[in-house]
Tab-separated table of C-alpha atoms in Angstrom:
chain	number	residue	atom	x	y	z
F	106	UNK	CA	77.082	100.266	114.819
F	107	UNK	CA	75.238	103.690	116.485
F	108	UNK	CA	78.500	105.337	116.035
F	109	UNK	CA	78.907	104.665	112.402
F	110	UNK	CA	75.479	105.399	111.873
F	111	UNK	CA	76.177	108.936	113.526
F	112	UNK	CA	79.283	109.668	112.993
F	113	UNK	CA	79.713	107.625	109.541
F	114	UNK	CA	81.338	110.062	107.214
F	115	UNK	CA	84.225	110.875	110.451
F	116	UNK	CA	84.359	107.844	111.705
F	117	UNK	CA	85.417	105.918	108.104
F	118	UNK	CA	87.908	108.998	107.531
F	119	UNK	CA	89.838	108.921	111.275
F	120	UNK	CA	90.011	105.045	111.092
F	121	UNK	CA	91.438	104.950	107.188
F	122	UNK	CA	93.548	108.041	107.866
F	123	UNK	CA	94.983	106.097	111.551
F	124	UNK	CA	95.420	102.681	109.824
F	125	UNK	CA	97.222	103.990	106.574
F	126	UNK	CA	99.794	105.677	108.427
F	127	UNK	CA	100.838	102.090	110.194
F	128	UNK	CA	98.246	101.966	112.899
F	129	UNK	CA	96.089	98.292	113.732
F	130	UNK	CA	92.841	99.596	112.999
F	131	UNK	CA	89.877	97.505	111.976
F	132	UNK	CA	89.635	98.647	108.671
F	133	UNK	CA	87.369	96.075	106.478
F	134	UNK	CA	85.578	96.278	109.685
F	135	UNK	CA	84.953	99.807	109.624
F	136	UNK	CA	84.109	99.622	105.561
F	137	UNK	CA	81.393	97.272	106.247
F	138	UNK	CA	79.480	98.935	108.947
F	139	UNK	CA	79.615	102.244	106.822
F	140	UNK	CA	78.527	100.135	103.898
F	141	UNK	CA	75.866	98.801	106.116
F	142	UNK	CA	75.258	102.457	107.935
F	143	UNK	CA	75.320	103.908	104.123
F	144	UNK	CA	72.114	101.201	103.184
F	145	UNK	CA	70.208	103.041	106.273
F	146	UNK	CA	70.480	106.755	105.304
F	147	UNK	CA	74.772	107.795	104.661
F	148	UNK	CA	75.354	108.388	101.067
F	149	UNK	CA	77.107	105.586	99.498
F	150	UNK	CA	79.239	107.819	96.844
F	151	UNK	CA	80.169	109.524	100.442
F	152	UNK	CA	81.609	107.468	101.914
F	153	UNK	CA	83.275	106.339	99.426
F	154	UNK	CA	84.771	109.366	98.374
F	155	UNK	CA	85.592	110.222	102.282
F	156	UNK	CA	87.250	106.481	102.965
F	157	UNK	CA	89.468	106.531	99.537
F	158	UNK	CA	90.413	110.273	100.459
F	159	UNK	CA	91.472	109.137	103.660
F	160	UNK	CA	93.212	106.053	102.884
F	161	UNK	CA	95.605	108.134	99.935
F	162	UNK	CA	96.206	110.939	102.811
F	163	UNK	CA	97.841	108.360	104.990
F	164	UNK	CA	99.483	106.477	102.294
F	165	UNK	CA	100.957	109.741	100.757
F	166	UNK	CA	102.639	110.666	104.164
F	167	UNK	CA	103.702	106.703	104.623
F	168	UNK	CA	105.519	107.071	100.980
F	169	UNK	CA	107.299	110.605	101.462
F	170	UNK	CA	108.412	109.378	104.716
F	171	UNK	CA	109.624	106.741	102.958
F	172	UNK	CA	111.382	108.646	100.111
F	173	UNK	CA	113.140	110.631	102.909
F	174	UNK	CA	113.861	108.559	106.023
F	175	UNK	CA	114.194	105.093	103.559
F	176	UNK	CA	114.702	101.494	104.845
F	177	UNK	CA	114.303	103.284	108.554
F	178	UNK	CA	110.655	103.848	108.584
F	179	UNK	CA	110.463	100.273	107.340
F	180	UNK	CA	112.120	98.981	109.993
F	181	UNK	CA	110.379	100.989	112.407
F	182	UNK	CA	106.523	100.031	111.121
F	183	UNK	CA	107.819	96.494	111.073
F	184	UNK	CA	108.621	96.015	114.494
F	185	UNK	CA	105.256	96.046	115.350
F	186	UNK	CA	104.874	92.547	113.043
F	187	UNK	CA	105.374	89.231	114.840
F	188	UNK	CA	108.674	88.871	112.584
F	189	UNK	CA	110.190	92.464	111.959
F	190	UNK	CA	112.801	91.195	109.514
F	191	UNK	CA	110.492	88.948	107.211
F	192	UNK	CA	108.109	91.997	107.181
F	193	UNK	CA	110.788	94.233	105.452
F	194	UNK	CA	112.352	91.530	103.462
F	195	UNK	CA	108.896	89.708	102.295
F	196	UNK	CA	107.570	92.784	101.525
F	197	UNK	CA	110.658	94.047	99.272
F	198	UNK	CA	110.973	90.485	97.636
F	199	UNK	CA	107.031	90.995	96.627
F	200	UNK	CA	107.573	94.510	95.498
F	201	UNK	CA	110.421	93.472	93.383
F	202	UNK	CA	108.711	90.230	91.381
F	203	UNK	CA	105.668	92.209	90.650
F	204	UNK	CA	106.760	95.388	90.530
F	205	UNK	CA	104.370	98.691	90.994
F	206	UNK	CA	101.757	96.628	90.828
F	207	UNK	CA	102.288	95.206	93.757
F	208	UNK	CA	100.373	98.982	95.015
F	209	UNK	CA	97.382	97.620	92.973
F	210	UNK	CA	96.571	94.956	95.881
F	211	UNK	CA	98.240	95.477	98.663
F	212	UNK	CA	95.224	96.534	101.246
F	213	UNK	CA	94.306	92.995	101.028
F	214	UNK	CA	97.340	91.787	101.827
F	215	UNK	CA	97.987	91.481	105.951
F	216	UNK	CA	101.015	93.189	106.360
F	217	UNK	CA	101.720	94.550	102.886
F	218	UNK	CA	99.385	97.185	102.887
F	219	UNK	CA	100.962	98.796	105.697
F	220	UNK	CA	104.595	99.154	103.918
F	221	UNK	CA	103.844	99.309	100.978
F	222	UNK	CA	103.293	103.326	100.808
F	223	UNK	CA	106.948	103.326	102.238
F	224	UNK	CA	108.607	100.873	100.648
F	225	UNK	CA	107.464	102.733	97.007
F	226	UNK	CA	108.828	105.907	98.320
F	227	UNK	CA	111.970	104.129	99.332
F	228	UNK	CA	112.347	102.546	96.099
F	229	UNK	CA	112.285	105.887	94.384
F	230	UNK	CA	108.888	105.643	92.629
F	231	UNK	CA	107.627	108.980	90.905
F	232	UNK	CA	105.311	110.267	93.358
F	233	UNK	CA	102.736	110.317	90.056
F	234	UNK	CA	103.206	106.778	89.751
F	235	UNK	CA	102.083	105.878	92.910
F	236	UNK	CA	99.380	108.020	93.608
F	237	UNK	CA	97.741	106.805	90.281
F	238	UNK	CA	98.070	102.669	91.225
F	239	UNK	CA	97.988	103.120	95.155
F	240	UNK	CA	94.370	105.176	94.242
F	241	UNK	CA	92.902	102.522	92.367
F	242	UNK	CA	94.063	100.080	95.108
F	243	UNK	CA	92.576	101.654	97.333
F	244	UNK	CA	89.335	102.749	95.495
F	245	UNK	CA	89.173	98.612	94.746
F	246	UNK	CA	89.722	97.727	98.250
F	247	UNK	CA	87.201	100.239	99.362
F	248	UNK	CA	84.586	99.724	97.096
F	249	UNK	CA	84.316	96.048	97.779
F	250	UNK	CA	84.451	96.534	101.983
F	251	UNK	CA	81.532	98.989	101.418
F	252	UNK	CA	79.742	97.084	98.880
F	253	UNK	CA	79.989	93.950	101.155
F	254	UNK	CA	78.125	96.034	103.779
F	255	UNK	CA	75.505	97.588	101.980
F	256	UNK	CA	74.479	94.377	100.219
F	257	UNK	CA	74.670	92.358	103.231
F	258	UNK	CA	73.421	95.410	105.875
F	259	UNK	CA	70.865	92.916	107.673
F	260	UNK	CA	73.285	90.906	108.494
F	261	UNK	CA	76.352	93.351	109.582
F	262	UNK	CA	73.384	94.541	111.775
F	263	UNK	CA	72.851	91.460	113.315
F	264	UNK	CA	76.108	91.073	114.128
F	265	UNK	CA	76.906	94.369	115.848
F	266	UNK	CA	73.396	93.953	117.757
F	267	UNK	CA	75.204	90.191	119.324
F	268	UNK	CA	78.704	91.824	119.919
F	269	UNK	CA	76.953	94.712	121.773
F	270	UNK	CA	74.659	91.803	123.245
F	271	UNK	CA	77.992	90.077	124.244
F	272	UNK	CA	79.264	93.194	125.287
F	273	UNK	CA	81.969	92.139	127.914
F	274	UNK	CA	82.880	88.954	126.664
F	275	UNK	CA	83.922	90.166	123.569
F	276	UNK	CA	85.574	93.273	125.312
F	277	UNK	CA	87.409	90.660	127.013
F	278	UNK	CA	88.648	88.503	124.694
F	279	UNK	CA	90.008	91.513	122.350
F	280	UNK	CA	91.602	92.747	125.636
F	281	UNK	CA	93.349	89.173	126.015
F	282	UNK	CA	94.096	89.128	122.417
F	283	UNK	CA	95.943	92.385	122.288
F	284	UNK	CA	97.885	91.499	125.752
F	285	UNK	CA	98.921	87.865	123.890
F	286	UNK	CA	100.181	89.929	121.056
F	287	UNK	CA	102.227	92.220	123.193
F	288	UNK	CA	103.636	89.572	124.981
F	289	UNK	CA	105.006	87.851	121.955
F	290	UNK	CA	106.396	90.704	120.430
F	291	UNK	CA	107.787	91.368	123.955
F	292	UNK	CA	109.480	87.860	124.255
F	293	UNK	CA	109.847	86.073	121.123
């Protein structure tokens, strides 16, 4: 919680920036410790601005390298999924049935919101057309991550002060986590 408290404004922009272009970043995570950090002296409109600005960087690479390297980059983002060939082929099947929209919602969709920037440029969307719905989705999903953590700041506080508390346990147990996840992508 120190960090995003002194580093807020940086810290929100790296981790957006990292986890639109494909990377597993903590993202709602992030949003609600700046909306917590933003309740104790960051400006709210700030981060905002800096996490949505961020977020449409990453996703505007993710969709020209889409347009240009199609189904490819797909592939490529999916392997890191449990199931690389559901990923590309539940993620086209949901882009097809509801259609750009699909842009409107996809950061809170596991998954989705990773290909999505992709799979629009591979599909040929107008670069306009995206930009204007994959904005608002991610304005929405910002907005409510950081809104979570400035209304509920007492309590996102609380929390960080038991996981730093807990320190090596929970360093642990991500640690195991991570090595579980690499082992089934490894062998299954």
């Amino acid at each position: 919680m120190d960090i995003i408290a002194h580093h807020g404004y940086a810290m929100t922009a790296v981790v957006m920036f990292l986890a639109s272009l494909g990377l597993p970043l903590p993202v709602a995570i992030t949003l609600l410790a700046a909306g917590a950090a933003a309740h104790d002296g960051l400006s709210p409109i700030a981060v905002l601005a800096v996490a949505w600005t961020a977020g449409i960087c990453g996703d505007s690479l993710l969709f020209f390298g889409g347009k240009y390297t199609g189904w490819w980059l797909l592939a490529g983002l999916c392997r890191l999924s449990l199931n690389p060939e559901q990923c590309v082929f539940t993620s086209a099947d949901s882009f097809y049935k509801r259609g750009p929209q699909t842009l409107l919602m996809a950061k809170f969709i596991p998954g989705l919101g990773m290909i999505a920037a992709p799979l629009a440029g591979s599909l040929n969307m107008r670069f306009r057309k995206f930009l204007w719905l994959m904005g608002m989705g991610e304005l929405i999903y910002s907005t409510v991550w950081l809104s979570l953590g400035y209304v509920f700041a007492r309590y996102v506080a609380d929390a960080a002060r038991w996981i730093e508390g807990a320190g090596h346990a929970v360093l642990i147990a991500a640690l195991l986590l991570a090595a579980g996840y690499v082992l089934v992508l490894a062998f299954f």
